[in-house]
């Protein structure tokens, strides 16, 4: 049964034998334990070179008769086998280490579990150990950089889910988030999932692997398996870590004195009266010193993270039956690195299962409660816009916070006031669970029923105190609002699996039926005028004017039929095929059904006779290819996009009438329907290679893919005179292409006491819109980002930068005279007249830069010796650009903001070639300075486009396992490991903003850093205890 | 394998049956909203539909915010020194980006309102007569036609050649024609003529505020006026005057306060309410039903944004004559906040103008600039509170009886009936405590000038001046332009043949090949 070349550790099928060797001399006995000292039952103990073997019992004990010079081989699934020479001893105790390769050995593809060796699609995996190492709230952050082809971008806001894209973006209108399958539950939300529960994570990327998921698989699937109990003595494990978090990079900004110099210069250059507080610096009444607010310092603080995870697990194993259980309790808390936001999560997990004869039943359940205080506004822009001469607190203003006025004018928001006066919180209770039952009808036919559900109930509250945080805001009364809702998703899958070998022909086939349903309910209430404080009564009843009530519900439903087939000849020639037919309630009856399919083939060259000579060096070599079509029915809009094909009447187009101005109900259609919508169609070709050298000490996996989305649902602009309100009608007119190369290369040495490994991955990605038009008309384009800095159109990336090109600074009047900017003055920005028409206007903007990195990579280094273990994980991207909006706020000068301390604008005595002269807006109409203030500050120019490349030491950990002898004095403790972890330890980048890793401003502006919250550096101390 | 075929099939089919026996769950019905196919079933739906069409008048691009900028601030009555440069430029006839928010939203929201009226006009005739009272059907259709006429009235006055959509919007259907202004006026007149007979003279209860026969008649008269069809216009105005439905209120300010809405002088108002305080723009259950003009044009240091101000010549116009009691025209303080000691006049200084409860000079004592500015008071909420917000409850009087009297005076004067005109003007003057004009002292030309003056003092800041300038031809020739430039330096940017219209939104030109207005 064992395939040639596969590690012994994979095989459990060596039957214990009672045959005594005639050469037996002594009886050797002992205990086998895992890395934490827990007993390992079921370990095979074999005398090397014979069939003589035994198995450990539930206490991990074994006994075997062997020659006194024999070598014993200890092997167990999931652990590296160990060979121990007896040397005449009668007691041999062994501790087995987990096998890092194991996770690669079995993968789930759709409704089948395959040996890694036989997979013909593109599948990447990461172990739970690696995921759990990161001191982070979400799984997405834990897998960042570890998987080729998976792009994760994150921010430092507590409780925010990172943006995950697999192989680029395949949809313009419906985003690109993957499907997560957690123990059989399909979900798109993992924020409330406890990463400490992860056993393994696996990513499916090509059509062959994804076709079984049909319409939900178009953006990739991440399969998460959670930890389960193991047979043996019940284990009690407690893991705890805690640490500090900091924003490491801030701008070096000007103090009041420096700021006033530049600000006065900007006003003088424009011929506009100086700002009173720049002309005469104000004093801080408290100190008598010049008022000098460091807004960054006021906003940013040290944050903290802590996590507690307690797990009870165990199980039993006997002939023809087994059981396992795991009970886990978790608590995670993060206090933000800016004032106010925080996040905490309580989680409980109950996983269990049993095998009895031909029946297997298992269950997986997660209950969580999260509490979150949200971040309001874009404080990382506002700290740049607020002036150092404005105090944070100003008791003369309503609400008690300082903000701009005629003396120190800015339209920036006091970010402290915004956090303090508006308290926005959310709680969420979530259940994610699944139950399966599997029955072997015959030895080769089994039936499985999988039932899964996700239920979330959330409650959001906004408490808005009286007071102002920005110049020129109307005086809003205090208000209070509550939003409550719940979301129930259910999934039922019936599958029948046929699995049989006919000689060298091995066949597995699955047929199934599934249905999915999601139901969402939402209510919102708001009331106004809660007085002016300082005591507020935050109940909806307590407001005094104009209460508002909103509510809605929606349901969508999906029915699917599917089949999956794998066939191989002698484990050498591999074929798979999958088909899935999905019907979605989101589409009109005529467009409702879509059929998705894929086929793949693989050739394990290393299994060929002619290859056996090189098997010592190249133990595995496989070529594979796949092609298939996937769909997508996720579209945005009201009610989760559930009813977009139907024209609907807006039930609240109201109007006050009558002497008492009663609000009378009006109803009418206000948004056009999308009658023609149907499945998006994403087609992917994948070519791959897997190789293993030197008994898999070196492993290599490479993939090249071309993924094309045709009939992409796009909601292009339509003429305004149709009067459409809300999103425009969807049409199936887009085509997109994602192409890329993915490489994973590892070296793993665990034969000696000093164990080490290096695993690197590299991904390239090219995203392009290949068509964006209907059959007859001219192409469409979509703009995105602030000042329409991006444009999505045919021939370019989604969200491609579309900018004026800065071409230096005018130094002389002669240069100006011969330019396309006759109204410019020396010191102004020169832009490239790209169409050479003699004027600089919007037609001179061009596509420039790159949104998607040319390369993203990760490098994981591990080493262990004795009781020490070390891990370092580097991650980075190369070849993309970021539009730095923060930089624009600081350097634009037409608007009053603070400036960088090394900001040195052009003056006749300082002829900068990169920084134009400072000119405030508001110069008298028609003057050159008025023009300069406008053109010098174009946000949509290359002046603000910076390289987004970075290399980051994402994670490093040093651990020490306390020796057993030391621990034995502490009777309660079975094992103890102490470790120190750092996250985002250092970053090498030329980017001048807070963080080059930006979550962007939506799909159409993902390269725009508009006040993104930077990633944070974390150092934690942790303990792993076994009892 | 063969022998397992039957049980396998049986098992599969039984699995299917257990889940497939209910009604096809793929047919999900939206539980929140009627569909366009299920709506328009009865009289209730018809009324709700036309209510929604009224709501089209309360949007940002209609009377809630931007239409006031396009009319009052682009005329020589007002101007903008908004720190939002593009907005200020818009009121100064300078616009480089034709998709500029204000231009875009005015265009957009008028067409959104038109789509609503077109839905009513297309669907209500198909409601079975068993489900709707015939009179109600007629009234609803007439209301919709009135509203469609009002929206096109605004569009043609602002943009000239506009697409004429008369059926519910359908992007898949052939493009609607870009109509000549004359065609648009024809449609407006046709809609109003059709609407008039089916609209009641007045309403009761919660129907007060809907379009009346008087509203349609007045708007029809105005349409004729803008086309200088004086006889046709005065016939309409005579109907209004002769109907005895309307009379001037005793107190001038009753026309600009939320406490005296839909009064005897009111012919048609866009209804606003602050019941949805803090609500969003647009149309959903939480949307604001309030106006925003008072927030945007409010005086400084009193919660206003001061995006709109009054040209000082307006004040001087009021100060040309005093009341019979020798005081300043009471309409002046009702129209503007101003420094009453700033303007040279022989009339005595009257009581201090309170700016949101504080005397003008007290409030602006420390600011020499603010002290010399003239701020809007008409439609401001200072009479009952000390701040402004985005939800002003004051209805905007689109048409009121004083305007009808002055328009009729103008129409009669243009037809040579100067003496008849004077009588009508005197009704308006008397309320303002001014000495009545003496008919014999005016000829047609001098009364024309007098009417211009009367319209300033009575109607400034009511969105009417722009129509007056168009009708009087002041925007069409250098002489007229020179007069305006003397009042308002913004007109230095005005280009004859171009600036009398706004540019058509560039997006629609790009998408459908509409022709841009001349000069833009």
PDB file of C-alpha atoms in Angstrom, chain A residues 620-622 624 689-693 696 698-702 743-746:
ATOM      1  CA  UNK A 620       9.455  13.093  -6.213  1.00  0.00           C
ATOM      2  CA  UNK A 621       8.711  14.773  -9.487  1.00  0.00           C
ATOM      3  CA  UNK A 622       5.283  15.582 -10.752  1.00  0.00           C
ATOM      4  CA  UNK A 624       0.311  18.841 -13.490  1.00  0.00           C
ATOM      5  CA  UNK A 689       5.393  21.231 -11.018  1.00  0.00           C
ATOM      6  CA  UNK A 690       6.144  19.547  -7.690  1.00  0.00           C
ATOM      7  CA  UNK A 691       9.500  18.068  -6.840  1.00  0.00           C
ATOM      8  CA  UNK A 692      11.217  16.587  -3.822  1.00  0.00           C
ATOM      9  CA  UNK A 693      14.925  16.017  -3.530  1.00  0.00           C
ATOM     10  CA  UNK A 696      12.086  15.529   0.549  1.00  0.00           C
ATOM     11  CA  UNK A 698      14.357  19.916  -0.498  1.00  0.00           C
ATOM     12  CA  UNK A 699      10.880  20.530  -1.821  1.00  0.00           C
ATOM     13  CA  UNK A 700       9.830  22.642  -4.735  1.00  0.00           C
ATOM     14  CA  UNK A 701       6.451  23.617  -6.015  1.00  0.00           C
ATOM     15  CA  UNK A 702       5.852  25.949  -8.909  1.00  0.00           C
ATOM     16  CA  UNK A 743       7.003  29.373  -6.404  1.00  0.00           C
ATOM     17  CA  UNK A 744       7.582  27.661  -3.124  1.00  0.00           C
ATOM     18  CA  UNK A 745      10.967  26.233  -2.217  1.00  0.00           C
ATOM     19  CA  UNK A 746      11.943  24.636   1.035  1.00  0.00           C
TER      20      UNK A 746
END
